[in-house]
JSON list of C-alpha atoms in Angstrom, two decimals:
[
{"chain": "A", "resi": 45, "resn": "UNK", "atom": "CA", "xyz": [122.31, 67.31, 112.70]},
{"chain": "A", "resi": 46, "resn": "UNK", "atom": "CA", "xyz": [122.01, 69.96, 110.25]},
{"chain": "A", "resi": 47, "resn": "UNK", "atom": "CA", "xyz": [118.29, 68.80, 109.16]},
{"chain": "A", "resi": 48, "resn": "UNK", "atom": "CA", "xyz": [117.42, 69.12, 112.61]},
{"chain": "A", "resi": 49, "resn": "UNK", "atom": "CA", "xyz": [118.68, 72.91, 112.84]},
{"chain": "A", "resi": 50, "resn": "UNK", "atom": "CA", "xyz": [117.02, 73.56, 109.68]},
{"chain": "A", "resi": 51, "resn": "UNK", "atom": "CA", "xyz": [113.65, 72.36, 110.96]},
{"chain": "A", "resi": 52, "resn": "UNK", "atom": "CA", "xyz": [113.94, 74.21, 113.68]},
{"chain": "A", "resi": 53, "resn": "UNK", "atom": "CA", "xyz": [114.71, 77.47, 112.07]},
{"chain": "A", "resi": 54, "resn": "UNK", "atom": "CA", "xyz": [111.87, 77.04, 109.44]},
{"chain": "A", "resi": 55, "resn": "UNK", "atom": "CA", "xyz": [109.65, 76.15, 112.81]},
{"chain": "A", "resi": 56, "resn": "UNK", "atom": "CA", "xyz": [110.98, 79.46, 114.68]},
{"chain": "A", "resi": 57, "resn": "UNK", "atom": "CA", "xyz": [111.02, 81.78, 111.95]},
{"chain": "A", "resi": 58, "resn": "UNK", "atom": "CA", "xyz": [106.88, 80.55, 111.30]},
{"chain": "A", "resi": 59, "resn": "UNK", "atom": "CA", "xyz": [106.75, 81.08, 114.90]},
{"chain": "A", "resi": 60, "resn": "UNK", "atom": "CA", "xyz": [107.86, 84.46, 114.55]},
{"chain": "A", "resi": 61, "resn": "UNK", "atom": "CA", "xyz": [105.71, 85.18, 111.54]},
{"chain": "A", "resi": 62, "resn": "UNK", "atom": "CA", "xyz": [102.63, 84.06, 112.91]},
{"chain": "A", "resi": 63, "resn": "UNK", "atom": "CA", "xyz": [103.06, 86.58, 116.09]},
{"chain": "A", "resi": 64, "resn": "UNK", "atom": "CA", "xyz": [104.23, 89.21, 113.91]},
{"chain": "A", "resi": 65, "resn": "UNK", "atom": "CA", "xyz": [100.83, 88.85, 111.84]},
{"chain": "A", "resi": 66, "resn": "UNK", "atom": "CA", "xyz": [98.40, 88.33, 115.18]},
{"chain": "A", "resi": 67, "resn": "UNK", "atom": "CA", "xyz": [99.86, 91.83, 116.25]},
{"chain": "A", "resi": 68, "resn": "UNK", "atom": "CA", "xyz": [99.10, 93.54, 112.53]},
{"chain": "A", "resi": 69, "resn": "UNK", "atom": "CA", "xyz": [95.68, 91.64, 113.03]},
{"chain": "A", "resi": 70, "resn": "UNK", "atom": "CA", "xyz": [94.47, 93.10, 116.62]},
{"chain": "A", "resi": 71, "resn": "UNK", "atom": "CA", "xyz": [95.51, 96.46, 115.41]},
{"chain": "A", "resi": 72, "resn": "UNK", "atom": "CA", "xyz": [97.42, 97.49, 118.62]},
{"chain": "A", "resi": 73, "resn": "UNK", "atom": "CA", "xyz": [100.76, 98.49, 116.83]},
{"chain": "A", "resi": 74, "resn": "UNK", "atom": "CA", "xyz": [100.60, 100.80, 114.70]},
{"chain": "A", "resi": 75, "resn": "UNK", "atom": "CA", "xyz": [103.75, 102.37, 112.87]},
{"chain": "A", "resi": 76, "resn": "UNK", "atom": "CA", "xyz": [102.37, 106.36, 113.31]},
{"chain": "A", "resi": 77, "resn": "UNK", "atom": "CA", "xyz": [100.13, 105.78, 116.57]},
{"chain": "A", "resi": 78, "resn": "UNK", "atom": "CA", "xyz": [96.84, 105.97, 114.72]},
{"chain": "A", "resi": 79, "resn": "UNK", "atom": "CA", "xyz": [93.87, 104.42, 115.71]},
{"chain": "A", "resi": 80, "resn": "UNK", "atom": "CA", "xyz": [91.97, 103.44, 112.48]},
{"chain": "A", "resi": 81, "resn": "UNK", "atom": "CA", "xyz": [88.20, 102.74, 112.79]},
{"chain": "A", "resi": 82, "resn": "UNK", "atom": "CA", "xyz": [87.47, 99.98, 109.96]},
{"chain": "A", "resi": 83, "resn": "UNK", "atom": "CA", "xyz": [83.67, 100.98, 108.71]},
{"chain": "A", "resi": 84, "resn": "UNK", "atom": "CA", "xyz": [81.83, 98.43, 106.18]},
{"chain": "A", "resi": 85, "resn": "UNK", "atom": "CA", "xyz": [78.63, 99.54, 104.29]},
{"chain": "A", "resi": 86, "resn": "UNK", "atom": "CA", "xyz": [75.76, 97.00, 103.44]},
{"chain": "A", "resi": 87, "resn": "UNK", "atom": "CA", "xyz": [75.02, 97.28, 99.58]},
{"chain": "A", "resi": 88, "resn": "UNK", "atom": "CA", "xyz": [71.63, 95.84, 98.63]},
{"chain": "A", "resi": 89, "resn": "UNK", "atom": "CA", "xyz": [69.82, 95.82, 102.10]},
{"chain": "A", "resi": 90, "resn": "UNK", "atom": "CA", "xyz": [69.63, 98.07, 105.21]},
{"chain": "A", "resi": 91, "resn": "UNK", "atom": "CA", "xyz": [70.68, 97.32, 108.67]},
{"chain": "A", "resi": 92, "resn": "UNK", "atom": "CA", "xyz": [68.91, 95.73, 111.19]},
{"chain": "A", "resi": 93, "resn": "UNK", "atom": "CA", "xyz": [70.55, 96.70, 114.41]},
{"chain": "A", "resi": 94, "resn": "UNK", "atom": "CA", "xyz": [74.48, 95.16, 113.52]},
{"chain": "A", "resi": 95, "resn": "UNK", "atom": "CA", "xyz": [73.34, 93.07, 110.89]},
{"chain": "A", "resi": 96, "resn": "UNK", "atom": "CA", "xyz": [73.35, 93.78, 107.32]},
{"chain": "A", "resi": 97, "resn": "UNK", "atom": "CA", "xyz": [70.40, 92.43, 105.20]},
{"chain": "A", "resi": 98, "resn": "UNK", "atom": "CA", "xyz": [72.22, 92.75, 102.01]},
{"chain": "A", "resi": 99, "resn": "UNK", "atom": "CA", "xyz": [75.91, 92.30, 101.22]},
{"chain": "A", "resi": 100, "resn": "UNK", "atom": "CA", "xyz": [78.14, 93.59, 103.37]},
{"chain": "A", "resi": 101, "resn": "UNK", "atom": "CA", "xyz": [81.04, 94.87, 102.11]},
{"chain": "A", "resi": 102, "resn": "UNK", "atom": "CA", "xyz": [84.39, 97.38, 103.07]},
{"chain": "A", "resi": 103, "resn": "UNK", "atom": "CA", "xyz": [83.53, 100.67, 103.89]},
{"chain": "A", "resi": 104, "resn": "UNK", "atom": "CA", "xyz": [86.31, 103.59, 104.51]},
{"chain": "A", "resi": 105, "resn": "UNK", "atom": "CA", "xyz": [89.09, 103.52, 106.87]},
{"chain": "A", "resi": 106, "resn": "UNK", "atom": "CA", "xyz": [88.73, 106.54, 109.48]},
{"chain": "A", "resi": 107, "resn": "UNK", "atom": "CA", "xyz": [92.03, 107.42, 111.44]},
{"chain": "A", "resi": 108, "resn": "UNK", "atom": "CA", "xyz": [92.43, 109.05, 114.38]},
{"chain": "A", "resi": 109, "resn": "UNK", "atom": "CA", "xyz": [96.17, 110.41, 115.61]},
{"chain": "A", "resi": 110, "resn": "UNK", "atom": "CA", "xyz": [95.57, 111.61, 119.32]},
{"chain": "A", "resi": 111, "resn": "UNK", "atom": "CA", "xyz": [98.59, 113.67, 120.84]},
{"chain": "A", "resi": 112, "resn": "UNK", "atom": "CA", "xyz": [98.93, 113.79, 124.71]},
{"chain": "A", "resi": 113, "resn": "UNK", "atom": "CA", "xyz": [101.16, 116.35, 124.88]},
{"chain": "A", "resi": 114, "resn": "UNK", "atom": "CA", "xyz": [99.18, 119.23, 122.76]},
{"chain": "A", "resi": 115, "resn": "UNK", "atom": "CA", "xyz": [95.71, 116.98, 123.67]},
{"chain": "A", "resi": 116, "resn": "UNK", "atom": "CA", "xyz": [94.65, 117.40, 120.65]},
{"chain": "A", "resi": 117, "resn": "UNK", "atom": "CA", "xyz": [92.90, 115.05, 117.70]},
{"chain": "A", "resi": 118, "resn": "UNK", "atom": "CA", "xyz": [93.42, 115.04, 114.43]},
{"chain": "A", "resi": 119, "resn": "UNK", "atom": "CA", "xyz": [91.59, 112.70, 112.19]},
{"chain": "A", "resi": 120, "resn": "UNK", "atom": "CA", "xyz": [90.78, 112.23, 108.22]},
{"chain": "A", "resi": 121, "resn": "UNK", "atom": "CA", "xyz": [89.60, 109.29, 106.19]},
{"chain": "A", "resi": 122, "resn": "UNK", "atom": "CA", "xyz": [92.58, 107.29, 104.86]},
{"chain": "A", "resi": 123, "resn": "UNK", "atom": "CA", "xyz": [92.50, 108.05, 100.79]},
{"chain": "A", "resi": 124, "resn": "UNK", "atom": "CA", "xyz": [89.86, 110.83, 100.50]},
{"chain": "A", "resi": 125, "resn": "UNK", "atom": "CA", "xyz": [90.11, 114.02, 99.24]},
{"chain": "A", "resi": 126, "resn": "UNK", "atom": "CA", "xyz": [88.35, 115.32, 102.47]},
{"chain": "A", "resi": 127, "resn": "UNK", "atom": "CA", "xyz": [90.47, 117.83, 104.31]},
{"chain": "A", "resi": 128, "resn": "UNK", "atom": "CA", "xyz": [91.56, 116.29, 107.48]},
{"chain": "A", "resi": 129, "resn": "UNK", "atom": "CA", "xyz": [89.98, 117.41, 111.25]},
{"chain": "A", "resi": 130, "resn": "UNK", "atom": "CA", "xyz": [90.98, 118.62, 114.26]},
{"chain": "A", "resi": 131, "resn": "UNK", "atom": "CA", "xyz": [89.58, 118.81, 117.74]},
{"chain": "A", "resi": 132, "resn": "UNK", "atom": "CA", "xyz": [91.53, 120.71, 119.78]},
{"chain": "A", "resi": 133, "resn": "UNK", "atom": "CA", "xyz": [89.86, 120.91, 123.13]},
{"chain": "A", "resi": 134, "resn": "UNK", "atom": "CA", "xyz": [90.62, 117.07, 124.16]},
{"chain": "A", "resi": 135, "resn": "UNK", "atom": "CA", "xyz": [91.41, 114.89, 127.16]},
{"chain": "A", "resi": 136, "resn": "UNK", "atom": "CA", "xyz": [93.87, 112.35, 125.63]},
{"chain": "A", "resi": 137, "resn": "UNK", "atom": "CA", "xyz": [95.20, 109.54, 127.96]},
{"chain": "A", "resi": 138, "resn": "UNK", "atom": "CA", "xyz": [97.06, 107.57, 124.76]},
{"chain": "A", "resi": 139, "resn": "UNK", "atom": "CA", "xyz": [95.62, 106.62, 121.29]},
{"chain": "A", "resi": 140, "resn": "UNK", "atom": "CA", "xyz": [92.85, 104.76, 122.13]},
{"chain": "A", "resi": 141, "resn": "UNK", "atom": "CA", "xyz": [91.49, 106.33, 125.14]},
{"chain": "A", "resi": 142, "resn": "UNK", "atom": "CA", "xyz": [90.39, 110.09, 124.64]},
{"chain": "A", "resi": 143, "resn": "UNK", "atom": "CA", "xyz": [87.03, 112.33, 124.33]},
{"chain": "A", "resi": 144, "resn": "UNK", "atom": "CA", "xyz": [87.34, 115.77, 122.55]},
{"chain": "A", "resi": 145, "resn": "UNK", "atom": "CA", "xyz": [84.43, 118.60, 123.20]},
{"chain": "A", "resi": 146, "resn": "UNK", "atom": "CA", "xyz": [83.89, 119.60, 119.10]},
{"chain": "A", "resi": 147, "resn": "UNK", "atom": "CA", "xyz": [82.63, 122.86, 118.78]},
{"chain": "A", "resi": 148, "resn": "UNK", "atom": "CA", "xyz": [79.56, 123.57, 115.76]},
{"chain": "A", "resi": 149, "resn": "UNK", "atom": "CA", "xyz": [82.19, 124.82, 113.25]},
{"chain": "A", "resi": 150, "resn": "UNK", "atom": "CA", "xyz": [84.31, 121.84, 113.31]},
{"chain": "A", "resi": 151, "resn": "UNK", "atom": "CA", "xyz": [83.98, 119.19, 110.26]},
{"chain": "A", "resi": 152, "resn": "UNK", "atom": "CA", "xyz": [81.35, 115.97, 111.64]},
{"chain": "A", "resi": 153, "resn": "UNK", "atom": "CA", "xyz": [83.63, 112.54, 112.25]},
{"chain": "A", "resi": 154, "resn": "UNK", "atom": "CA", "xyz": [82.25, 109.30, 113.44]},
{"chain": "A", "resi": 155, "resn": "UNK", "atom": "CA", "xyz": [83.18, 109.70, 116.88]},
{"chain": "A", "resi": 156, "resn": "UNK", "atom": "CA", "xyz": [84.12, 112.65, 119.42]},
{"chain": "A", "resi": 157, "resn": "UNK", "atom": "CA", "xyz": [85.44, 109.84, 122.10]},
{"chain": "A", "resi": 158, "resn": "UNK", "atom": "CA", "xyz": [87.44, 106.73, 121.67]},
{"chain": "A", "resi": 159, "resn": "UNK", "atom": "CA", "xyz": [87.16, 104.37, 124.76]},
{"chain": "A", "resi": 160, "resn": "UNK", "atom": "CA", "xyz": [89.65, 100.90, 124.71]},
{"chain": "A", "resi": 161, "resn": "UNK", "atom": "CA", "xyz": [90.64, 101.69, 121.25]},
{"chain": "A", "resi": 162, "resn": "UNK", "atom": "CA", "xyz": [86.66, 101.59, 119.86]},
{"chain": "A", "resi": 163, "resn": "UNK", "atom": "CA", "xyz": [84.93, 104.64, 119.24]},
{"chain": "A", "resi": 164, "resn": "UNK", "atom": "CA", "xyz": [81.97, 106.35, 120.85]},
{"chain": "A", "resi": 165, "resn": "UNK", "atom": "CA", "xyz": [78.53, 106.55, 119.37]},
{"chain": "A", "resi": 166, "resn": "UNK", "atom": "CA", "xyz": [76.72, 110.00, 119.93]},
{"chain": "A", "resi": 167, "resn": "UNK", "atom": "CA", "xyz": [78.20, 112.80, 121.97]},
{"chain": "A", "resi": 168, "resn": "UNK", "atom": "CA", "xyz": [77.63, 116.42, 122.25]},
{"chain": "A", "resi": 169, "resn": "UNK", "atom": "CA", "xyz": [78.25, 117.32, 118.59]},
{"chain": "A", "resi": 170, "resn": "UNK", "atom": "CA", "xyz": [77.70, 115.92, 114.86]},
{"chain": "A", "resi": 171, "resn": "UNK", "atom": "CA", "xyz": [78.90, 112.92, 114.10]},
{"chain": "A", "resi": 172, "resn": "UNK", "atom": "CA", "xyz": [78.09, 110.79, 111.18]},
{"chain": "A", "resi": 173, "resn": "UNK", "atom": "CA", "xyz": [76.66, 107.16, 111.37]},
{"chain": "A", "resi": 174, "resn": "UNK", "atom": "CA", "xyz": [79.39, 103.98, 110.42]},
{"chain": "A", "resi": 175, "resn": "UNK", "atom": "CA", "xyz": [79.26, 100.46, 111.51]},
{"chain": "A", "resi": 176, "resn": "UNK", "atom": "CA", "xyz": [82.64, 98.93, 111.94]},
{"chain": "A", "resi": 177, "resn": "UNK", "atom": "CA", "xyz": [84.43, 95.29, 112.13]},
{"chain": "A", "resi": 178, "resn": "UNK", "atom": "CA", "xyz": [87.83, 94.49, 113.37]},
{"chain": "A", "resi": 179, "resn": "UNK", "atom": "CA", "xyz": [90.48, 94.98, 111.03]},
{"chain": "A", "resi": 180, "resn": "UNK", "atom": "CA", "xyz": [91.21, 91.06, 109.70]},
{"chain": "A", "resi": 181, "resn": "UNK", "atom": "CA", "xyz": [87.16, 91.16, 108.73]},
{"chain": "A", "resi": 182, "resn": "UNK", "atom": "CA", "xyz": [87.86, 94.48, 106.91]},
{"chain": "A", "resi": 183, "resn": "UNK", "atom": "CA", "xyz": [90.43, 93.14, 105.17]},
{"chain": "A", "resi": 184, "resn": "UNK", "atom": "CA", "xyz": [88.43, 89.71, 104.09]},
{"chain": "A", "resi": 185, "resn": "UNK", "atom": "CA", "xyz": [85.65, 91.58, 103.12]},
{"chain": "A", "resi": 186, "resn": "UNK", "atom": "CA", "xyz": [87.74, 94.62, 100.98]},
{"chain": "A", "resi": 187, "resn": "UNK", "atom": "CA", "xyz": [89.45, 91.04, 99.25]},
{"chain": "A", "resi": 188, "resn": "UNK", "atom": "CA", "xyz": [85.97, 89.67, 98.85]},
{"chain": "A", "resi": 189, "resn": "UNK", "atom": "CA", "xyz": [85.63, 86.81, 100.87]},
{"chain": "A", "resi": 190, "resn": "UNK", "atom": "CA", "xyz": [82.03, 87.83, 101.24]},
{"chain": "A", "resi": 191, "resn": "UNK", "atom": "CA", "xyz": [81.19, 85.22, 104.61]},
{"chain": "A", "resi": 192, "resn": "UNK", "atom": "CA", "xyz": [80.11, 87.69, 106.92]},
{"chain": "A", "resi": 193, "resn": "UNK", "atom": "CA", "xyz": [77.01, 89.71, 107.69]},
{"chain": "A", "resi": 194, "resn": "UNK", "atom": "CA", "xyz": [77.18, 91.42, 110.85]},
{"chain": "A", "resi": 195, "resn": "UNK", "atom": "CA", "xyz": [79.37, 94.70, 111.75]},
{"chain": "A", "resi": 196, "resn": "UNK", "atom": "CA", "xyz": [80.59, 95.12, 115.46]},
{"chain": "A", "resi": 197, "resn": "UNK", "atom": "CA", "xyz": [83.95, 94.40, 117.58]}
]
């Protein structure tokens, strides 16, 4: 009887694991209520549209912590020295839903809008060009499983 209970606690606590990890995977809970925006770079090629023609390989992490009650953005790229961002003229609905209007003499990020957690291309202001994967491909590539070729959601 015991082996049976032990099985089944071995089975339940994988079962656990394996849900905790999905969630860390899809990037929907996040311990400070960031959005992070997973960019790769191609090394040795251009791009062609998504695809990369050399290596692709990871790129920097942009994160994005949108407040609802001051509607306001603030963002930075996770390890830089960059100073972080703010837009402070924002519609924010909840982390991954918002769209700021950036004035000229605000610093450039890659996206004045997130929509369904993904951000914008283009807007009314600067931005500056990235091509992004989903976080698990981020992580494969920045470990060097080097399998993939094409950026996008």
């Amino acid at each position: 009887m015991q082996l049976l209970s032990a099985k089944w606690i071995i089975r339940a606590l994988f079962a656990i694991g394996l849900f905790v990890a999905m969630i860390w995977v899809s990037d929907k809970v996040t311990l400070q209520g960031e959005r992070t925006v997973y960019a790769v770079e191609c090394a040795d090629g251009g791009w062609s549209d998504l695809r990369c023609t050399g290596k692709l390989k990871a790129g920097p992490q942009y994160r994005f912590r949108a407040s609802k009650t001051r509607q306001e953005v603030v963002f930075w790229t996770a390890g830089s020295s960059d100073p972080s961002g703010k837009y402070t003229d924002c519609r924010v609905k909840d982390r991954g839903n918002w769209s700021c209007n950036i004035g000229a003499d605000q610093p450039p990020s890659i996206t004045q809008e997130m929509l369904d957690d993904r951000p914008v291309r283009g807007g009314g202001g600067p931005t500056l060009p990235f091509h992004a994967v989903p976080k698990w491909k981020w992580y494969a590539l920045n470990i060097g499983i080097p399998w993939f070729s094409e950026a996008g959601y």
